[in-house]
Short mmCIF file of C-alpha atoms in Angstrom, two decimals:
data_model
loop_
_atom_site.label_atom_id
_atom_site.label_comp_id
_atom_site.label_asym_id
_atom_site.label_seq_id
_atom_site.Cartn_x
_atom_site.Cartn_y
_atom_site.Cartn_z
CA UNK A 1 6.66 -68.52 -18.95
CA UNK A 2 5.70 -71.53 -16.33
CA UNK A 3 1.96 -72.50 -16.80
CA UNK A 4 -0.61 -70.57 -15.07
CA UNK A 5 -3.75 -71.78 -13.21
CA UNK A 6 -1.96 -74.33 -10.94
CA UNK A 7 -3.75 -73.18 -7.58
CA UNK A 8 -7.47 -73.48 -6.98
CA UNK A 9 -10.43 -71.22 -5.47
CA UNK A 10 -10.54 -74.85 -2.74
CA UNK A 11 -6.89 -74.99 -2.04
CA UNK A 12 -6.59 -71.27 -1.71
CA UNK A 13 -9.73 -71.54 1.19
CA UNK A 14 -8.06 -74.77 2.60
CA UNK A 15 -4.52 -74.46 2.71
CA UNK A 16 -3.05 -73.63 6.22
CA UNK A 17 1.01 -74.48 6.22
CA UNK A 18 2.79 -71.27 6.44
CA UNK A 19 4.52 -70.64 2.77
CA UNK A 20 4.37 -69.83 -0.31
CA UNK A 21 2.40 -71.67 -3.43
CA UNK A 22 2.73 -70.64 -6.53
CA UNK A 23 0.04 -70.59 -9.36
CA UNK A 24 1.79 -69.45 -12.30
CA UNK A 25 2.62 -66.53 -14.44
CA UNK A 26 4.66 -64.27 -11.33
CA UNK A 27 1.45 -65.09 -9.23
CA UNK A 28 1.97 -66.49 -5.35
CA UNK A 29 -0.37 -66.93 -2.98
CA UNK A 30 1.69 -66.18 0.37
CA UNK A 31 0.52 -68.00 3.79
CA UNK A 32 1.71 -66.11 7.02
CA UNK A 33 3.04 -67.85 10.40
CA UNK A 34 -0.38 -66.34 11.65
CA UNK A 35 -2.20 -68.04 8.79
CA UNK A 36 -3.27 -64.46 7.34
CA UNK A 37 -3.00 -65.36 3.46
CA UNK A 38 -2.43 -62.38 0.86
CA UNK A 39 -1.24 -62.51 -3.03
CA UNK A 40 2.42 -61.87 -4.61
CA UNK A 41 3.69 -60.78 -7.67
CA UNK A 42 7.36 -61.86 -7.95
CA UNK A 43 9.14 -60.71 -10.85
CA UNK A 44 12.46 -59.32 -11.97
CA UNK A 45 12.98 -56.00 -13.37
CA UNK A 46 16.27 -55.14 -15.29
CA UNK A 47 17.91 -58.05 -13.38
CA UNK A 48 16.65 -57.15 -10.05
CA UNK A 49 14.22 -59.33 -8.04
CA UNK A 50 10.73 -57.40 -6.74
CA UNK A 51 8.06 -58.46 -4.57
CA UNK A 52 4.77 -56.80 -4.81
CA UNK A 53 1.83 -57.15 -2.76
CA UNK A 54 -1.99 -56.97 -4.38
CA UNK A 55 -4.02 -57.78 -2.21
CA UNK A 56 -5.40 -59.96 0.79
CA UNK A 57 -7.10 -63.13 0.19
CA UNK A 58 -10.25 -61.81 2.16
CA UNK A 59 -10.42 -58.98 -0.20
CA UNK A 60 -9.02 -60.53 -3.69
CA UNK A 61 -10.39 -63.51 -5.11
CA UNK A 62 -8.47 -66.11 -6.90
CA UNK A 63 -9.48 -64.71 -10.31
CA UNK A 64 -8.70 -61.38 -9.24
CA UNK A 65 -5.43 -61.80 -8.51
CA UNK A 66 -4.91 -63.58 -11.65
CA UNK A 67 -6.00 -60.44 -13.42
CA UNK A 68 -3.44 -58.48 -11.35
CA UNK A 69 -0.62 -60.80 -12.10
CA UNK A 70 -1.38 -60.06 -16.24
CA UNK A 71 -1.47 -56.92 -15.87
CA UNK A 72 1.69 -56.98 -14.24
CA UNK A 73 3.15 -59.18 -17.13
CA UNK A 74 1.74 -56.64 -19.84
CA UNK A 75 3.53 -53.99 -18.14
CA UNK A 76 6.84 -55.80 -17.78
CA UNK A 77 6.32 -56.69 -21.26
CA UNK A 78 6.25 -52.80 -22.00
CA UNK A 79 9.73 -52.36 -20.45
CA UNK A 80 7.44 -50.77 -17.59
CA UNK A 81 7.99 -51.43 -13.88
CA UNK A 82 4.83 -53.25 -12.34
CA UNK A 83 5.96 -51.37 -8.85
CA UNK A 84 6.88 -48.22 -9.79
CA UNK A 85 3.46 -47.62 -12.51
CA UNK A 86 1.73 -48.28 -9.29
CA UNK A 87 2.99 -45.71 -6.92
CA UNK A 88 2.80 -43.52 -9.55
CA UNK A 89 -0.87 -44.34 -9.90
CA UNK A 90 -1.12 -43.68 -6.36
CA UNK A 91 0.85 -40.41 -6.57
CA UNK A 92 -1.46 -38.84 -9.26
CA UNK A 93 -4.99 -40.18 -7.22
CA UNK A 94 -3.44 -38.17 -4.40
CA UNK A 95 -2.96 -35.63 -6.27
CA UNK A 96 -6.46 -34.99 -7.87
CA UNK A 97 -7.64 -35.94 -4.22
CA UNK A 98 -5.34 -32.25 -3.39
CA UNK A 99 -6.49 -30.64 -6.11
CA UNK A 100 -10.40 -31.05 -5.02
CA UNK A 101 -9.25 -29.19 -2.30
CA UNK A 102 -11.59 -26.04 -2.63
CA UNK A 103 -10.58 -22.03 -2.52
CA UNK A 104 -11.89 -21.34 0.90
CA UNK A 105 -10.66 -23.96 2.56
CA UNK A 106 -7.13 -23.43 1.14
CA UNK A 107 -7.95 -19.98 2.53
CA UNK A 108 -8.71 -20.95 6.01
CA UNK A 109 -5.79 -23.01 5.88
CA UNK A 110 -3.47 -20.06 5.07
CA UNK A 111 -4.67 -17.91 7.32
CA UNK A 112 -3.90 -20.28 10.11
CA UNK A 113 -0.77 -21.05 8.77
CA UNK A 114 0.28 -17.41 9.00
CA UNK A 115 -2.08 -15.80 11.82
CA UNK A 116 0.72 -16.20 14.15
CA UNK A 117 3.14 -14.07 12.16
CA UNK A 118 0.47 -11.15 12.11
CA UNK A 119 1.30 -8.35 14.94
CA UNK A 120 -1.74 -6.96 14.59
CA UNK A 121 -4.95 -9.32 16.14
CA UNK A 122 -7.50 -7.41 14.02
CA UNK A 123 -5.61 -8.69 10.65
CA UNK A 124 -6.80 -12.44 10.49
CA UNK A 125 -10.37 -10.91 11.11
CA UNK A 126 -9.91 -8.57 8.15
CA UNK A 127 -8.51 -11.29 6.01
CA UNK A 128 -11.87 -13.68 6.20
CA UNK A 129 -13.81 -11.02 6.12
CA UNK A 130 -12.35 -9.74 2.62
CA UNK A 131 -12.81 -12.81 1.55
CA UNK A 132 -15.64 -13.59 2.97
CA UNK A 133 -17.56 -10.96 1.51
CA UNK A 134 -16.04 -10.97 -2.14
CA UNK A 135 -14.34 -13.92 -2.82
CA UNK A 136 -15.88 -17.20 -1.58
CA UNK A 137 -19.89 -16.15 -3.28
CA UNK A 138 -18.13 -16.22 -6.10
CA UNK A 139 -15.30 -19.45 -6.21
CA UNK A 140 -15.34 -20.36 -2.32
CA UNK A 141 -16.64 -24.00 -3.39
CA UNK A 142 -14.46 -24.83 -6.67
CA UNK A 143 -11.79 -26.35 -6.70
CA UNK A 144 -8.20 -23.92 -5.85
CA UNK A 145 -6.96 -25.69 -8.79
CA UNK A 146 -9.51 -24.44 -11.00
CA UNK A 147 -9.81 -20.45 -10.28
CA UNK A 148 -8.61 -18.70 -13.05
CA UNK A 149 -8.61 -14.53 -14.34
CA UNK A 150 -12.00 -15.01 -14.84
CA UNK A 151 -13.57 -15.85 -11.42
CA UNK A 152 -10.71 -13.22 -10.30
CA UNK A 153 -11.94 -10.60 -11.92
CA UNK A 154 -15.26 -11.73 -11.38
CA UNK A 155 -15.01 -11.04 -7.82
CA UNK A 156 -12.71 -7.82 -7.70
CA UNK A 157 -14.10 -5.82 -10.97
CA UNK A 158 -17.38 -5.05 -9.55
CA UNK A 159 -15.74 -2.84 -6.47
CA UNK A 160 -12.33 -1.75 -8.44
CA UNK A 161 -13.50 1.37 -9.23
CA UNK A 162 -15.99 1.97 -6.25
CA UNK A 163 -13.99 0.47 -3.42
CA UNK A 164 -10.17 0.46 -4.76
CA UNK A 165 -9.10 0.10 -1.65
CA UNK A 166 -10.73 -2.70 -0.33
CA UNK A 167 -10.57 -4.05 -3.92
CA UNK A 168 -6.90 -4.22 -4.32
CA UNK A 169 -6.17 -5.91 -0.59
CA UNK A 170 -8.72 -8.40 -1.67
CA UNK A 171 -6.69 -9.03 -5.15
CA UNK A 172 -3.26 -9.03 -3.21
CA UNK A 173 -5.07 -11.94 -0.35
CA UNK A 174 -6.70 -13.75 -3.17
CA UNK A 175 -2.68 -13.84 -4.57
CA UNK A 176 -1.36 -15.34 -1.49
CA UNK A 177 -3.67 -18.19 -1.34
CA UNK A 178 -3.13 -19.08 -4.43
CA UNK A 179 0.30 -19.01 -4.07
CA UNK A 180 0.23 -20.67 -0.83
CA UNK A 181 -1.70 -23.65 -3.12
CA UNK A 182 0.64 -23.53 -5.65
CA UNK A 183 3.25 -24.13 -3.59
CA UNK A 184 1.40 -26.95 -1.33
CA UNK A 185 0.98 -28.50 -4.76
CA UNK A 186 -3.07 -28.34 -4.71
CA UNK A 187 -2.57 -25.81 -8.45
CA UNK A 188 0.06 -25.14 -10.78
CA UNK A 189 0.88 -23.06 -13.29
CA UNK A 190 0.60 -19.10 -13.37
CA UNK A 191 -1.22 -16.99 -10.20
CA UNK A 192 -4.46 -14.95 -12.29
CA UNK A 193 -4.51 -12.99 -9.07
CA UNK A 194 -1.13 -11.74 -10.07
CA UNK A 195 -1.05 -7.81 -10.28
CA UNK A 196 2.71 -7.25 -12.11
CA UNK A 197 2.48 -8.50 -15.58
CA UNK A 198 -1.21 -9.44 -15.63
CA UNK A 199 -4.26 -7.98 -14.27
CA UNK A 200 -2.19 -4.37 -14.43
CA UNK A 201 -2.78 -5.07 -18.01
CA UNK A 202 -6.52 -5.55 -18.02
CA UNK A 203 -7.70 -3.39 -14.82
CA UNK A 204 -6.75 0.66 -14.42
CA UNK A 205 -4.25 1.28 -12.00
CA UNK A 206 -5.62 1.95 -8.44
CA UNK A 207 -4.20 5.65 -8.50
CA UNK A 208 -6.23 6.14 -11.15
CA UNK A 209 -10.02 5.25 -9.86
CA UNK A 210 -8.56 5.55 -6.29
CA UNK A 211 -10.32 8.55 -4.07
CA UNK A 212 -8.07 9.48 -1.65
CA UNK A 213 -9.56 9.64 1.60
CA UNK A 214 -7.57 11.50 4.27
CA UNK A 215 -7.96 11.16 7.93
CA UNK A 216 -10.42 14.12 9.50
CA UNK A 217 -7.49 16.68 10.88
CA UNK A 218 -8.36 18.83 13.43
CA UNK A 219 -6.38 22.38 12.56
CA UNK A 220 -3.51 22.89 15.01
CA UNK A 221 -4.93 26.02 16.10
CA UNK A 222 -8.13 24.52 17.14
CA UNK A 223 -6.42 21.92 19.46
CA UNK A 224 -6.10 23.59 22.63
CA UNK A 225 -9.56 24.14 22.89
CA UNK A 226 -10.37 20.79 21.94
CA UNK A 227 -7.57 19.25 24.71
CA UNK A 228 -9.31 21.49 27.58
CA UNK A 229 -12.75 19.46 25.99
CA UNK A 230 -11.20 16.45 26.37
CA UNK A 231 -9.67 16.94 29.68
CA UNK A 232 -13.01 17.47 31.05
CA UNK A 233 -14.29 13.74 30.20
CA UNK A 234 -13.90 11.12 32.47
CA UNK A 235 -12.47 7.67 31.76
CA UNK A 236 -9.84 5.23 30.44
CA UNK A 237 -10.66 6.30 27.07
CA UNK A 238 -10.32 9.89 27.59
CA UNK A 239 -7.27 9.74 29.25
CA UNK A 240 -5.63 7.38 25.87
CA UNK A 241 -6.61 9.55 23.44
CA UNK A 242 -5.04 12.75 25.27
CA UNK A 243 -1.29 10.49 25.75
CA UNK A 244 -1.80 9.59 22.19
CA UNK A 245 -2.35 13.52 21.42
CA UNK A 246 0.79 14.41 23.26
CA UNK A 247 2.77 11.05 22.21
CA UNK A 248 1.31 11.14 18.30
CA UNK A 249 1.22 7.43 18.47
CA UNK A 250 -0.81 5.36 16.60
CA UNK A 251 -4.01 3.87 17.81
CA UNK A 252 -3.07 0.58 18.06
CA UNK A 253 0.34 1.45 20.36
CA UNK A 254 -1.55 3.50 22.74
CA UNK A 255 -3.85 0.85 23.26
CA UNK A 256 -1.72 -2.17 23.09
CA UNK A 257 0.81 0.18 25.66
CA UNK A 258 1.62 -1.93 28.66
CA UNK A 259 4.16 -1.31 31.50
CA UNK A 260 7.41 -3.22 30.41
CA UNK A 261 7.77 -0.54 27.69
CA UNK A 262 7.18 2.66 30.25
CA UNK A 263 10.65 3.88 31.80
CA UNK A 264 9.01 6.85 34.52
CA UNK A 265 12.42 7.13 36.27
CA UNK A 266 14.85 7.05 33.08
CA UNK A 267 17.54 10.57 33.84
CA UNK A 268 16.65 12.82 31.35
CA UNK A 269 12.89 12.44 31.10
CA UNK A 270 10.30 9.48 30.82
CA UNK A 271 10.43 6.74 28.07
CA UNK A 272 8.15 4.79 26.49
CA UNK A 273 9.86 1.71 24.35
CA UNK A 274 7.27 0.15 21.94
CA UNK A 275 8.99 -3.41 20.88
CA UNK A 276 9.17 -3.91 16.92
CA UNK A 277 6.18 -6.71 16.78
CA UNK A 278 3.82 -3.99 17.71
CA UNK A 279 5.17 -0.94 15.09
CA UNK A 280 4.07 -0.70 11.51
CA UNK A 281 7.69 -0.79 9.90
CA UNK A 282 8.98 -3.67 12.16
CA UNK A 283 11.45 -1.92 13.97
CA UNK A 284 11.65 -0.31 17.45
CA UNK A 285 10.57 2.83 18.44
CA UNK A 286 11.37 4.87 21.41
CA UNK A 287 9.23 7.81 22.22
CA UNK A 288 10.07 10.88 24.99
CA UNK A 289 7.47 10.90 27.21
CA UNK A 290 6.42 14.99 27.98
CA UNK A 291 5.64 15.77 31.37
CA UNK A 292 1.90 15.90 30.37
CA UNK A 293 2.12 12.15 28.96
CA UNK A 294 3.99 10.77 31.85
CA UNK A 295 1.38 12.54 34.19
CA UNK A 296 -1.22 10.17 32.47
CA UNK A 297 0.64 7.25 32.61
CA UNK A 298 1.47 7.59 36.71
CA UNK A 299 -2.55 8.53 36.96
CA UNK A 300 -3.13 5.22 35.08
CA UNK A 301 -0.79 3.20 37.35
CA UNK A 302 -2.38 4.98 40.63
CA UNK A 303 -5.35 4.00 39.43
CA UNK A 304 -5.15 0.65 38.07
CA UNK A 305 -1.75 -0.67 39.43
CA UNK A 306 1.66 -0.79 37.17
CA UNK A 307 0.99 -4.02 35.85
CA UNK A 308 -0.45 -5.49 32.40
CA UNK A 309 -1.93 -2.97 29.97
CA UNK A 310 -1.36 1.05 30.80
CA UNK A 311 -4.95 1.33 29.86
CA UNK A 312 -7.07 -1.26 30.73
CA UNK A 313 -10.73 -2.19 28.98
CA UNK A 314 -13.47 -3.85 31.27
CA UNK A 315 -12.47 -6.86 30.51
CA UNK A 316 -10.00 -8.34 32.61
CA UNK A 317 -6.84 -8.76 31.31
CA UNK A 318 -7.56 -6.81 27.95
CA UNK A 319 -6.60 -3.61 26.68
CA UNK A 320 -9.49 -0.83 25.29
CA UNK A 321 -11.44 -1.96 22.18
CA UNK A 322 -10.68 -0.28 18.91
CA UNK A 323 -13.25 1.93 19.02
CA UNK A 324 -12.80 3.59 22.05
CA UNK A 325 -11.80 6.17 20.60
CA UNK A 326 -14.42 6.38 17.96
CA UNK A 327 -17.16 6.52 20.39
CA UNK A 328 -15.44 9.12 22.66
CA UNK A 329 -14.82 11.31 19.76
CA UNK A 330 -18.68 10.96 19.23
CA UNK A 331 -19.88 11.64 22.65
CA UNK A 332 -18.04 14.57 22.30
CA UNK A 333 -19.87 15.87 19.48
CA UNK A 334 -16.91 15.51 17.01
CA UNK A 335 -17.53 12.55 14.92
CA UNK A 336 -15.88 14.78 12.12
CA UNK A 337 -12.57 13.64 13.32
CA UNK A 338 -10.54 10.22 13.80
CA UNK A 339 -8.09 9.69 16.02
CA UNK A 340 -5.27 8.81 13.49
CA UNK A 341 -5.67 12.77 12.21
CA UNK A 342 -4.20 14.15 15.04
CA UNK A 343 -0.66 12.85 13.66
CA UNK A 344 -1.77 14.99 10.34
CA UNK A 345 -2.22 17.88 13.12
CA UNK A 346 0.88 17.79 14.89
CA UNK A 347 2.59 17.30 10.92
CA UNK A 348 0.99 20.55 10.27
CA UNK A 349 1.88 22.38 13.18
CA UNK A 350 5.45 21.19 13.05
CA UNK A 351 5.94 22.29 9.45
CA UNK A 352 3.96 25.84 9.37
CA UNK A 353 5.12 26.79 13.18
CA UNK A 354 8.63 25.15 14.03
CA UNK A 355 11.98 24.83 12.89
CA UNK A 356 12.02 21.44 13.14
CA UNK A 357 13.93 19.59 10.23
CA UNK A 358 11.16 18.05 8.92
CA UNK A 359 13.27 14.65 9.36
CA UNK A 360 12.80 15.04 12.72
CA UNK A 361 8.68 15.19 13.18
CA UNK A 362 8.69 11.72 10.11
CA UNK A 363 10.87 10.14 12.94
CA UNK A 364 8.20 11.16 15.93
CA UNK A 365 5.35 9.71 14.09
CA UNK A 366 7.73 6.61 13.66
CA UNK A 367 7.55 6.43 9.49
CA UNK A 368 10.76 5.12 7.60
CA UNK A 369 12.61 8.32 6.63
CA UNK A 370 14.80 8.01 3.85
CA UNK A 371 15.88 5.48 1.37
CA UNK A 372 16.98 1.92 2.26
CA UNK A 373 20.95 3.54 2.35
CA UNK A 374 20.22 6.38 3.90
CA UNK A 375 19.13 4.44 6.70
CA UNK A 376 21.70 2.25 6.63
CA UNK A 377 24.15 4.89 7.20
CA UNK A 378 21.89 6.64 9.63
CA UNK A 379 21.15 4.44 12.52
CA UNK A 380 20.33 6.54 15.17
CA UNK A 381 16.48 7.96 16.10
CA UNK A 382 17.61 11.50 17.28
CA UNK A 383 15.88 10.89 20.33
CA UNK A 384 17.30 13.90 22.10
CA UNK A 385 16.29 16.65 19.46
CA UNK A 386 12.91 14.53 19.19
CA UNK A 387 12.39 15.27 23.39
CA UNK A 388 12.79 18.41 22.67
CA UNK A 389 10.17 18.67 19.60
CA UNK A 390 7.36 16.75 21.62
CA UNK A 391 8.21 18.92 24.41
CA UNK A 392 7.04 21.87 22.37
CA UNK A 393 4.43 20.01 21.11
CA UNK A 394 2.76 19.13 24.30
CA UNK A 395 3.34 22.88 25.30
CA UNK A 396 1.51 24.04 22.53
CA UNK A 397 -1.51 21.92 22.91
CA UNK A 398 -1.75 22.63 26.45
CA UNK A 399 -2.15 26.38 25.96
#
């Protein structure tokens, strides 16, 4: 090893000529064409020559640099390359830096990673709100890396029982994040939110502290009355919930309806073609517009022009809020029902009055029907024999 100590803390501040001057033991003090000066360690590693920087002269004193350049010999010494122990250094700082990286903001970040992929608008808002409500008073501000079964079932066990529901989407979001986390490389190891294998072994099963809660039904018998009732109200809202009556859509395709999926002038009978972003199972559903429904739908355009949503809110450019129909129901005196349990009427009707294969009314509300090959096998929607079942349909609530 050449002697050490050959430069000094004067010719280091004085020296201008561009090169290099070495002071010993791998260290170099390097002077740029610019006259910038900055230290080297030059060394060989398993017969290769490396060059690695530590530091500016502005920033790393004479002695400083020293100490760098022994450390760098030590690790040499210890078969250890001086280069490669310091990106991994670097590596694992950046690491624990990710790993501070707290629960909610790994939330927020996953939700805006995937808010794009969600059809429905009101989803993102349910997601931070779940987790809002439950999760983050509880582990919002440690670290992702550090929430464990503990702080999980810290913040779901209190509403298992009492709101299962809302209980087991919060377990299955909490899940996601951490996964999402996991696989950004901010945790490792095993997911405590996981259901399969895990918390199925400490927490009941849902069916078993679950209420079920069905959707107020309005009897089929009872509906003609109540149409005549609703004919008689005035406004957008009105006029949805009666297409959405005769069309047993769901809320959120009435409302999100808009005139590139209406076909008035298709031979046969009217269409209405809701795309597969905007349908529950993902896939496209076509629906046979009655006379009744298509009578709305021409009223709407009349009214409001054939362009945009088929039924406009007051807010230009948007569609009716989600609880239009809510309210309406209320002004009418029958907050006892929900929209969504006029499907469960026109089920009932179809099953207890009709001949209807009962395939045929699970493919007018627009659920899967069926097991994966089944389907496979069975690609067409029936659409014809389904015209003539909401046909009926519309005839019977119109009595």
């Amino acid at each position: 090893m050449a002697a050490t100590g050959k430069l000094s803390a004067r010719k280091v501040a004085t020296v201008k000529e561009p090169g290099r001057y070495g002071d010993g033991g791998n260290l170099w003090l390097n002077v740029g064409p610019t006259g910038a000066k900055s230290w080297l360690v030059r060394y060989r590693f398993q017969g290769r020559a490396r060059v690695m920087g530590v530091g500016s002269v502005d920033l790393v004193s004479l002695a400083e640099a020293r100490e760098k350049a022994l450390a760098a010999r030590k690790l040499l010494a210890g078969g250890i390359d001086p280069m490669d122990h310091r990106k991994r250094q670097f590596e694992a700082s950046a690491m624990d830096a990710a790993r501070a990286i707290t629960f909610e903001t790994a939330a927020e970040s996953y939700i805006e990673a995937h808010e794009a992929a969600w059809r429905n608008g009101k989803h993102k808002g349910q997601w931070r709100s779940t987790l809002k409500t439950y999760a983050y008073p509880v582990f919002g501000d440690r670290p992702v890396a550090d929430v464990d079964t503990d702080l999980v079932l810290k913040a779901i066990e209190p509403i298992w029982s009492s709101k299962s529901e809302t209980a087991s989407r919060l377990r299955g979001r909490i899940e996601s994040v951490l996964d999402w986390a996991t696989a950004r490389g901010y945790r490792e190891g095993e997911n405590p939110a996981r259901w399969r294998g895990h918390l199925q072994n400490i927490l009941p099963a849902k069916s078993k502290v679950q209420k079920v809660e069905h959707h107020a039904a309005l009897p089929y018998a009872e509906l003609p009355a109540f149409m005549e009732a609703l004919r008689e109200q005035v406004g957008t809202s009105a006029r949805a919930l009666e297409f959405a009556i005769l069309t047993v859509a769901r809320t959120s395709e009435v409302l999100g309806a808009t005139w590139d999926e209406i076909d008035l002038d298709r031979d046969g009978g009217a269409v209405w073609t809701i795309p597969a972003d905007r349908m529950k199972a993902g896939k496209e559903h076509r629906v046979p517009l009655p006379p009744a429904a298509a009578r709305i739908v021409q009223d709407m355009g009349t009214m409001f022009g054939r362009t945009g949503y088929v039924f406009p809110g007051q807010r230009k450019g948007k569609p009716l809020s989600n609880m239009a129909f809510l309210m309406l129901l209320r002004r009418m005196g029958r907050g006892d029902l929900t929209a969504h349990g006029f499907r469960s009427t026109f089920r009932d009707w179809v099953a207890e009055t009709t001949s209807y294969p009962s395939e045929i009314a699970e493919q007018a509300l627009a659920h899967i029907v069926g097991s994966a090959v089944e389907r496979a096998y069975r690609r067409g929607d029936v659409f014809e024999k389904r015209r003539a079942l909401m046909a009926d349909w519309a005839r019977s609530v119109n009595q």
